[in-house]
CSV table of C-alpha atoms in Angstrom, one decimal:
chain,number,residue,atom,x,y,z
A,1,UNK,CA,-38.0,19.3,16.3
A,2,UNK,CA,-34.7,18.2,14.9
A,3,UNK,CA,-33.7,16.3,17.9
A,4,UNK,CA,-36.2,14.2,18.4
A,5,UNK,CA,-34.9,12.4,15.1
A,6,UNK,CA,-31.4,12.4,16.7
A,7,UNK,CA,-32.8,11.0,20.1
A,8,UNK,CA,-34.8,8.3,17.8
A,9,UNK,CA,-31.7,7.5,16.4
A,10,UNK,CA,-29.5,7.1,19.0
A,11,UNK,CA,-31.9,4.7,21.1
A,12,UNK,CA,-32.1,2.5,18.1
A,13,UNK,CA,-28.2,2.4,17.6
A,14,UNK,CA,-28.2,2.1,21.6
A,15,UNK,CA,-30.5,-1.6,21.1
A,16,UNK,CA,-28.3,-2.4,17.7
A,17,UNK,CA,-25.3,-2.4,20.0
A,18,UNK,CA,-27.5,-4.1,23.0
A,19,UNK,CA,-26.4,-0.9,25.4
A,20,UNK,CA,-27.7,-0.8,28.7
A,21,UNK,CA,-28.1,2.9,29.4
A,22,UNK,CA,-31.9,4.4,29.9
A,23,UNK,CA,-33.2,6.1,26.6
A,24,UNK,CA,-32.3,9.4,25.3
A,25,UNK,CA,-34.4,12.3,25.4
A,26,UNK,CA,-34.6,15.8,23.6
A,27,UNK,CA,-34.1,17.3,27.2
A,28,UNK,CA,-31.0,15.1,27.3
A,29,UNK,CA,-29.5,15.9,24.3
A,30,UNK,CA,-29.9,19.6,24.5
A,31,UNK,CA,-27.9,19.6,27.6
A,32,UNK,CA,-25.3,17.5,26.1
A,33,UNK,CA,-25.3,20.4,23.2
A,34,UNK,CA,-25.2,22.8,25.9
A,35,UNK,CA,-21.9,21.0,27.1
A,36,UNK,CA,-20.1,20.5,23.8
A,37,UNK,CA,-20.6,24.0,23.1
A,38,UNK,CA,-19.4,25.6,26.3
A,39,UNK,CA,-15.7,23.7,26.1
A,40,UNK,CA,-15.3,24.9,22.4
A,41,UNK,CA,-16.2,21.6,20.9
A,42,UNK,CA,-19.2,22.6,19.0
A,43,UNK,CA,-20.4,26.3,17.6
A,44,UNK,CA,-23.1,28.2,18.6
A,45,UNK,CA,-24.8,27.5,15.7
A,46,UNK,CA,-27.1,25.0,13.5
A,47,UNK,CA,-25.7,21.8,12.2
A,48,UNK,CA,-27.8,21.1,9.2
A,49,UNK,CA,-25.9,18.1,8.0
A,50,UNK,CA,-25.8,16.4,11.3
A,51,UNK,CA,-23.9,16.6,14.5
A,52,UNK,CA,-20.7,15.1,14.3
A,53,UNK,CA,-17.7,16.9,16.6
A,54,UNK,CA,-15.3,17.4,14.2
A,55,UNK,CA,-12.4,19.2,16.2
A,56,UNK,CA,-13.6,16.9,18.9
A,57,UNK,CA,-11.0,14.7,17.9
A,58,UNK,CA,-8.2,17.0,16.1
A,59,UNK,CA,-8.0,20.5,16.7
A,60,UNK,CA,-8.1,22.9,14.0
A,61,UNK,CA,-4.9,23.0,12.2
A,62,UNK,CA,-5.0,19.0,12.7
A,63,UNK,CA,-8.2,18.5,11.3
A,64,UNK,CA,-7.1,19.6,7.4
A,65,UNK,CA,-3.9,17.3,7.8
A,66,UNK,CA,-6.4,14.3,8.4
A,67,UNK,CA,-8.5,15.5,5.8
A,68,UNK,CA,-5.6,15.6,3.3
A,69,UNK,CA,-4.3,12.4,3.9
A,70,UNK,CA,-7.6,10.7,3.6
A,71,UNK,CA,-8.2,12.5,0.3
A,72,UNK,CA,-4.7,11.3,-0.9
A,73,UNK,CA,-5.1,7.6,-0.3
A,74,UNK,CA,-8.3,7.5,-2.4
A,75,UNK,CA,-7.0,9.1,-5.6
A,76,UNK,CA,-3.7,8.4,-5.3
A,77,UNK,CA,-3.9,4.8,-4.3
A,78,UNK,CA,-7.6,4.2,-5.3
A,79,UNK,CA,-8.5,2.2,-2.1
A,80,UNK,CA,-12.5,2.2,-3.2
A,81,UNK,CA,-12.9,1.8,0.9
A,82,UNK,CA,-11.0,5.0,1.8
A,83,UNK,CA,-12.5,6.7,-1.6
A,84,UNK,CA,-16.4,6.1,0.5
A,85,UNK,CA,-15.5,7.1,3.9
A,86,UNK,CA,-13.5,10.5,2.2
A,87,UNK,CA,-17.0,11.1,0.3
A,88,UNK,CA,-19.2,10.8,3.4
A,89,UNK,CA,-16.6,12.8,5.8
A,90,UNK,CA,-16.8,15.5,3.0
A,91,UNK,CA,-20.3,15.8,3.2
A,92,UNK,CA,-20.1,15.8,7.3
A,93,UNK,CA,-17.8,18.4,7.2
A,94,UNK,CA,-20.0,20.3,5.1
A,95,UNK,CA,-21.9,22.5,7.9
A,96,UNK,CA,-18.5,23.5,10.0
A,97,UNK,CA,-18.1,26.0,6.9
A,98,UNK,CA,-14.1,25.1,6.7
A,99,UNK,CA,-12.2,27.3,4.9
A,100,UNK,CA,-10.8,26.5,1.3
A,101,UNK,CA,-7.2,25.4,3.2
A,102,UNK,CA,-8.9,22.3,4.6
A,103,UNK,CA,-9.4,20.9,1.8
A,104,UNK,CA,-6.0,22.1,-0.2
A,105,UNK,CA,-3.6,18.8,-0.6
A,106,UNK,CA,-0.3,20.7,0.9
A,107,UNK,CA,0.5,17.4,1.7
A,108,UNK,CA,0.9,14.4,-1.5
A,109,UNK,CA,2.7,11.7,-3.0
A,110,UNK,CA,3.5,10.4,-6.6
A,111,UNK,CA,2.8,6.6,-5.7
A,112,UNK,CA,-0.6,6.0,-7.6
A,113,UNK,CA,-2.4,2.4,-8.5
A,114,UNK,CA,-1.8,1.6,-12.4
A,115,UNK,CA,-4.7,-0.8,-12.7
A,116,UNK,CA,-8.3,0.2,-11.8
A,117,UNK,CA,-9.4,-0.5,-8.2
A,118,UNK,CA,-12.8,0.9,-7.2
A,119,UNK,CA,-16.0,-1.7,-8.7
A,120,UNK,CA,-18.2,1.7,-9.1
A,121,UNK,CA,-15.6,3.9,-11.3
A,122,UNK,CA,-15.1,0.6,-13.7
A,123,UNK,CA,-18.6,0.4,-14.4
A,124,UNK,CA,-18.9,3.8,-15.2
A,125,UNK,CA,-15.9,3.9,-17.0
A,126,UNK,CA,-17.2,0.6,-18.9
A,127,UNK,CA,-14.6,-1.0,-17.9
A,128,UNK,CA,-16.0,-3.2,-15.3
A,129,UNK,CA,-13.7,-6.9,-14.1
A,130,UNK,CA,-14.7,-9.0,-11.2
A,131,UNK,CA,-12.1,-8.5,-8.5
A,132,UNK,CA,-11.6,-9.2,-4.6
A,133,UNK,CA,-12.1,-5.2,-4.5
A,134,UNK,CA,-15.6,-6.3,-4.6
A,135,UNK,CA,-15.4,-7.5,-0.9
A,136,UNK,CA,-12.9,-5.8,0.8
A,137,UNK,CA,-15.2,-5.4,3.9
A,138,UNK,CA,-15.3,-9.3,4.1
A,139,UNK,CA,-12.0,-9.3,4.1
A,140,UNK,CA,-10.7,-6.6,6.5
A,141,UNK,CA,-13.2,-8.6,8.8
A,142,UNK,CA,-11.2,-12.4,7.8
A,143,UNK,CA,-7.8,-10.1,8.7
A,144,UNK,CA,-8.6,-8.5,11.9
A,145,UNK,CA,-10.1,-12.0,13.4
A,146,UNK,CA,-8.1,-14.2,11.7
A,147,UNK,CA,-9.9,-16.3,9.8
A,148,UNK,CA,-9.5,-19.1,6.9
A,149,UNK,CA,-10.6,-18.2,3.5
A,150,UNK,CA,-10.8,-19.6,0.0
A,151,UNK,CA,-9.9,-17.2,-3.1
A,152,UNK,CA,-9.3,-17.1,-6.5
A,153,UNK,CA,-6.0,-16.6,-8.4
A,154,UNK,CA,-7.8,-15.6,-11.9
A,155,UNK,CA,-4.8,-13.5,-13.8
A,156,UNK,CA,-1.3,-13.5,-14.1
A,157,UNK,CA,0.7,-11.0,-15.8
A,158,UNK,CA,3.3,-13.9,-16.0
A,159,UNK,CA,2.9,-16.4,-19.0
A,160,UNK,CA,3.7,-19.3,-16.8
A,161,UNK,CA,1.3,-18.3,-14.4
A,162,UNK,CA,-2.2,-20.2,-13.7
A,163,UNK,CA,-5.5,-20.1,-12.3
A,164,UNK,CA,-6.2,-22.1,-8.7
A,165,UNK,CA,-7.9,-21.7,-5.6
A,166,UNK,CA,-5.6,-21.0,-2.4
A,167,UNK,CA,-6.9,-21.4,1.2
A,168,UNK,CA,-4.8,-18.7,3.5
A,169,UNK,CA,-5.2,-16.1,6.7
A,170,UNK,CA,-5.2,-13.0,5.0
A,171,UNK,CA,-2.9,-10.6,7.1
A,172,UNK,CA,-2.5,-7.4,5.6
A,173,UNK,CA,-3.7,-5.2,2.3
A,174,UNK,CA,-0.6,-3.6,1.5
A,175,UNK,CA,0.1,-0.7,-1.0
A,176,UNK,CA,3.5,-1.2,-3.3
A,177,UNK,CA,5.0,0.7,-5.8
A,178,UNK,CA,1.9,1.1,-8.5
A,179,UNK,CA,-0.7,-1.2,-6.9
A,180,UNK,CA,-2.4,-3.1,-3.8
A,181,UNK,CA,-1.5,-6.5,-2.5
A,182,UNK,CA,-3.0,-9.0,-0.7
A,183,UNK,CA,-0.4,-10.5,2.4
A,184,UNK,CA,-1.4,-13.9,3.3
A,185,UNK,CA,-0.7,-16.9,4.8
A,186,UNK,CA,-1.2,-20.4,3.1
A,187,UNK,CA,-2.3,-22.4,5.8
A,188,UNK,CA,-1.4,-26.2,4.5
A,189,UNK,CA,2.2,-24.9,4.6
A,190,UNK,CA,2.8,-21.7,6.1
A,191,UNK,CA,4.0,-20.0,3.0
A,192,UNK,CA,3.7,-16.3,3.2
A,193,UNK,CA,3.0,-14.5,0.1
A,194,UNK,CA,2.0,-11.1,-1.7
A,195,UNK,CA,-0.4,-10.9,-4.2
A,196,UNK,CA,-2.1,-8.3,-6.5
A,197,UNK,CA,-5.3,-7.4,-5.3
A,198,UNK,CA,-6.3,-7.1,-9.1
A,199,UNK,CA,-5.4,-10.4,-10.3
A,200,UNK,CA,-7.5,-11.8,-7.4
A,201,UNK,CA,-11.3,-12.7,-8.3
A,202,UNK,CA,-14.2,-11.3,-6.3
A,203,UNK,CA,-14.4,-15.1,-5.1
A,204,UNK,CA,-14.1,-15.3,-1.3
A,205,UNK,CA,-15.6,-17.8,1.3
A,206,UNK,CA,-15.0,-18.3,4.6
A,207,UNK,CA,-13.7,-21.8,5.6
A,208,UNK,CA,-15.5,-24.0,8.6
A,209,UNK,CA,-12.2,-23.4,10.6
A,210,UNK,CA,-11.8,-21.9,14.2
A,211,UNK,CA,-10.4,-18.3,13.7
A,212,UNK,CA,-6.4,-18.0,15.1
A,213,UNK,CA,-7.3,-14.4,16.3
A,214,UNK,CA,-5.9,-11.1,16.0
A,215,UNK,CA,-2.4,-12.0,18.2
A,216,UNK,CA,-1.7,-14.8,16.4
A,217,UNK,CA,-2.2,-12.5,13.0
A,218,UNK,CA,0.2,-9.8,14.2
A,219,UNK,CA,2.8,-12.3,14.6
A,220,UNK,CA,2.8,-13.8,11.3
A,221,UNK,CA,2.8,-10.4,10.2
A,222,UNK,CA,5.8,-9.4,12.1
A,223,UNK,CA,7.8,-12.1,10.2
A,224,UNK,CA,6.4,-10.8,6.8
A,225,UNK,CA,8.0,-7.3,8.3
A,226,UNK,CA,11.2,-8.8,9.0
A,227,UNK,CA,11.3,-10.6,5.2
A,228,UNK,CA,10.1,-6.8,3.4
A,229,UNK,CA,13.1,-4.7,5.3
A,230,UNK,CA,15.7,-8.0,4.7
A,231,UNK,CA,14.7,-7.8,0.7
A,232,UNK,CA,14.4,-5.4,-1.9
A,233,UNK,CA,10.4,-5.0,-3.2
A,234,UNK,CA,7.4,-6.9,-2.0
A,235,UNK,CA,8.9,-10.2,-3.5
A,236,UNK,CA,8.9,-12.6,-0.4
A,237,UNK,CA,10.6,-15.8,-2.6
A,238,UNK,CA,9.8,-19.5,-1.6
A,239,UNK,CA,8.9,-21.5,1.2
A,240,UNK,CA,12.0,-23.0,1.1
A,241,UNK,CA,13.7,-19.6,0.9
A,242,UNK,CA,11.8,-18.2,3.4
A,243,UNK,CA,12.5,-21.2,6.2
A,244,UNK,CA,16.5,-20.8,5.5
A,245,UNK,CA,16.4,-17.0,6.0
A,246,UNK,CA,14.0,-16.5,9.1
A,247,UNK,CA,16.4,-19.5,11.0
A,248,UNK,CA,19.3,-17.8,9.7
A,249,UNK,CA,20.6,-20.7,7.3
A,250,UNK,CA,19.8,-18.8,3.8
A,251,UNK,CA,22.3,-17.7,1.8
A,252,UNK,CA,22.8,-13.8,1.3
A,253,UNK,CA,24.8,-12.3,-1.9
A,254,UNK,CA,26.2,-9.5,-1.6
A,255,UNK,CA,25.4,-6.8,-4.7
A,256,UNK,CA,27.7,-4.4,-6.2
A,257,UNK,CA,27.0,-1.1,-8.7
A,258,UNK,CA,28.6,1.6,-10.0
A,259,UNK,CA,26.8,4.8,-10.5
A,260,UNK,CA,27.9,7.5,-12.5
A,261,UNK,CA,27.5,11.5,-12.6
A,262,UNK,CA,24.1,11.5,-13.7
A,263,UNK,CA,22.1,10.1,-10.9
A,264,UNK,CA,25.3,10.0,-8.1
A,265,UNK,CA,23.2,12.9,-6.2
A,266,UNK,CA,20.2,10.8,-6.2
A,267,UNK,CA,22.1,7.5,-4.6
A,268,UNK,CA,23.7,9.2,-2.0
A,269,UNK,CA,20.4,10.9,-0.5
A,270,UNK,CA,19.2,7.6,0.1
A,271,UNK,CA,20.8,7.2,2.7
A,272,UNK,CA,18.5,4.7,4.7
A,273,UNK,CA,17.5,3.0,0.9
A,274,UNK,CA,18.2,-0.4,2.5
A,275,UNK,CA,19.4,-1.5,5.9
A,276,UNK,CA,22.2,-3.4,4.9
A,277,UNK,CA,23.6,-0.9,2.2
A,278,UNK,CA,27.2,0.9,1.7
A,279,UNK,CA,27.6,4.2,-0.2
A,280,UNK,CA,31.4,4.2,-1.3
A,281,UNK,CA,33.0,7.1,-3.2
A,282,UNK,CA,34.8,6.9,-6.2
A,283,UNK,CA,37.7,9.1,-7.7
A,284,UNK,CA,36.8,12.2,-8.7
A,285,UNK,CA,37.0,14.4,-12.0
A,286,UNK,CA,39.9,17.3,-12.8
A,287,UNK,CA,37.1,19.9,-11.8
A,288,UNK,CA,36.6,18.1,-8.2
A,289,UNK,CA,33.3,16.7,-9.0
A,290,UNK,CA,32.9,12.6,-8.4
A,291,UNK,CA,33.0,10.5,-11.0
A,292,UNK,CA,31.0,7.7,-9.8
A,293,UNK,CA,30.3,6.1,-6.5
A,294,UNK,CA,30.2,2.6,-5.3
A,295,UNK,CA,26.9,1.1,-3.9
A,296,UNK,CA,26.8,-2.5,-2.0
A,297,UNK,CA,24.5,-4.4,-0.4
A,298,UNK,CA,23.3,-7.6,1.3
A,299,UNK,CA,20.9,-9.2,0.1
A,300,UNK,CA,18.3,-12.3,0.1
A,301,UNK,CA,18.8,-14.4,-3.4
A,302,UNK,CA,15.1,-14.0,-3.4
A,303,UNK,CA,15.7,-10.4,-4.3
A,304,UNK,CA,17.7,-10.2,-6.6
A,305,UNK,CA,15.8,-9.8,-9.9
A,306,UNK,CA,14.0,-6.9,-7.9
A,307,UNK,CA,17.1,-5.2,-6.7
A,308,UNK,CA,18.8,-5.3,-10.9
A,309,UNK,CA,15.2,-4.4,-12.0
A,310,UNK,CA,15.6,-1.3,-9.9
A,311,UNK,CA,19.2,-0.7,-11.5
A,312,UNK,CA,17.7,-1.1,-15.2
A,313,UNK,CA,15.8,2.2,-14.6
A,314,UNK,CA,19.3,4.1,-14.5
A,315,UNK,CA,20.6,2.6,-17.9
A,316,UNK,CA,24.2,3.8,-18.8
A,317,UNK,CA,24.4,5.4,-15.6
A,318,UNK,CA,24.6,1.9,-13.9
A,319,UNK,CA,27.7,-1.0,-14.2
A,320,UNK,CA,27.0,-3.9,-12.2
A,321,UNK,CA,30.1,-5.2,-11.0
A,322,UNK,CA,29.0,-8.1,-8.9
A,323,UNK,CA,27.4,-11.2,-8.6
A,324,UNK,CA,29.0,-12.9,-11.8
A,325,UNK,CA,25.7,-13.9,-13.2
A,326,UNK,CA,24.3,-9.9,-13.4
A,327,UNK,CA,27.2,-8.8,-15.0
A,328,UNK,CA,27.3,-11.1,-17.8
A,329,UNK,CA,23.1,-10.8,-18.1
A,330,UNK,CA,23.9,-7.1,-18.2
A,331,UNK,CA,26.5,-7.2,-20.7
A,332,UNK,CA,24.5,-9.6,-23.0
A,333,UNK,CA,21.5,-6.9,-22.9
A,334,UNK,CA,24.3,-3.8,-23.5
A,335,UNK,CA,25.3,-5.5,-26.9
A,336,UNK,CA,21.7,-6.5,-28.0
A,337,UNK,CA,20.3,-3.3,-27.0
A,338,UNK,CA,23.5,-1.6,-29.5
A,339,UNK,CA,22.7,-3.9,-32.1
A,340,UNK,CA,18.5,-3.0,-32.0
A,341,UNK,CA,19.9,1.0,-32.5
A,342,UNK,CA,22.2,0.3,-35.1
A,343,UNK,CA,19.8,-1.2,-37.0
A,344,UNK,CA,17.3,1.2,-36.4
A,345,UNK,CA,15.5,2.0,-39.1
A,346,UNK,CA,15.0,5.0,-40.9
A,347,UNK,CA,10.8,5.3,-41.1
A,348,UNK,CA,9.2,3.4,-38.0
């Protein structure tokens, strides 16, 4: 009898988890069968890979959006934690006989991790490095209690950067751009910081210190919420930097660009690209078509090689126009980057 294994395993889970309800029974659990299939939540049918309730939880035309979106953040973003729970739900799924449209990803995004994040596809890949993806689980547990932990800043894609232990409250994995980050808390001197995941070694150990608990946690976290939507980019700049803007004493510059023809249509639909940003049009062309627009905005110093890093990517279709300092950086790259194609050479 199939149930007696389910009724075996449910009384075991019921003393894992120190329940104090009177043991289940075959008798017991057919009539709770009986009962999830009279409202609709189960078939009148055998469930060969298990009994898990499916459209219990989302309805039918919810369910494949779920689906999707779990499916998404493990190739996509290569979370090796979603990537196993998208595995096994596939395999629980497999006896509810969905249709093909469950699984069809109507729903995506471009954003994908450039670096390599799940332990078991670098080893089979050969391509194996000893990360802090190794022990994710430890450290979604450190996050959610708040507790201290030691890790290891191994890499830096920086040449001044170096090696060295940190002791911090994790508060948050958080994807960016083309890979995962680490938000945490230094907890000498409250600095708040973001850091690849990748760079980080699979070193972690928990510290003899009291937790600070999960309210505590949220807070901190708010104020790493408030620094992201202030800024431009996961950069969150210096302690010092970060003490003058959250009391209100830092100093913000204001930036200025010009965008041209090319890729106006592009800067105006971003309408809500920053929450201190101005969209200003320009004169336009004999035809009626504008000529270029005017884009401001307010900005943290701290953000300000993220925010011209961003302009870069638009090339000629960009002239910055304020601070000082970007213009004349901007102009100095213009003329070496003329001078590298006029001495191009014939046969690379």
């Amino acid at each position: 009898n199939a149930l007696a294994a389910v009724a075996a395993g449910l009384n075991q889970l019921s003393l894992d988890l120190d329940l104090e309800i009177a043991a289940y029974s075959v008798p017991t659990l057919r009539k709770d069968l009986e009962f999830l299939r009279k409202h609709g939540i189960m078939e009148e049918r055998m469930y060969r890979w298990g009994y898990y309730l499916g459209t219990g939880v989302f309805s039918p035309q919810e369910l494949p959006i779920a689906i999707q979106a779990i499916k998404d953040i493990s190739e996509r973003l290569g979370d090796p934690t979603i990537d196993d729970l998208y595995q096994k739900l596939a395999k629980r799924l497999r006896g509810l006989e969905l249709s093909e449209a469950t699984f069809y990803p109507v729903r995506s995004q471009l954003n994908r991790s450039i670096v390599y994040t799940n332990p078991e596809r670098m080893r089979e890949r050969h391509n194996y490095r000893e990360t802090l993806f190794e022990r994710l689980s430890e450290l979604e547990t450190a996050i959610v209690t708040g507790s201290v932990v030691e890790i290891y800043y191994a890499r830096s894609p920086y040449p001044n950067g170096s090696s060295r232990y940190w002791h911090i409250y994790p508060l948050q994995l958080l994807y960016h751009d083309v890979a995962w980050y680490l938000i945490c808390e230094e907890i000498d001197s409250g600095y708040l910081a973001a850091i690849r995941i990748d760079l980080l070694s699979s070193h972690l150990r928990q510290l003899d210190l009291p937790p600070r608990g999960r309210s505590v946690q949220l807070d901190r976290l708010k104020v790493v919420e408030r620094l992201l939507k202030n800024g431009w980019g996961i950069s969150l700049g210096s302690r010092e930097q970060q003490i003058q803007e959250l009391n209100g004493s830092g100093s913000s510059i204001e930036v200025k660009v010009r965008f041209f023809e090319a890729v106006i249509p592009f800067i105006r639909e971003g309408e809500k690209r920053h929450p201190r940003q101005q969209i200003k049009l320009g004169k336009k062309t004999s035809d009626g078509r504008l000529a270029f627009i005017n884009y401001s905005a307010i900005l943290p110093a701290r953000s300000l090689d993220e925010f011209f890093r961003w302009v870069r990517r638009f090339g000629s279709e960009a002239l910055v126009l304020a601070p000082e300092k970007y213009v004349e950086e901007f102009r100095q790259e213009a003329k070496l980057l003329a001078e590298r194609y006029q001495n191009l050479p014939l046969y690379p």
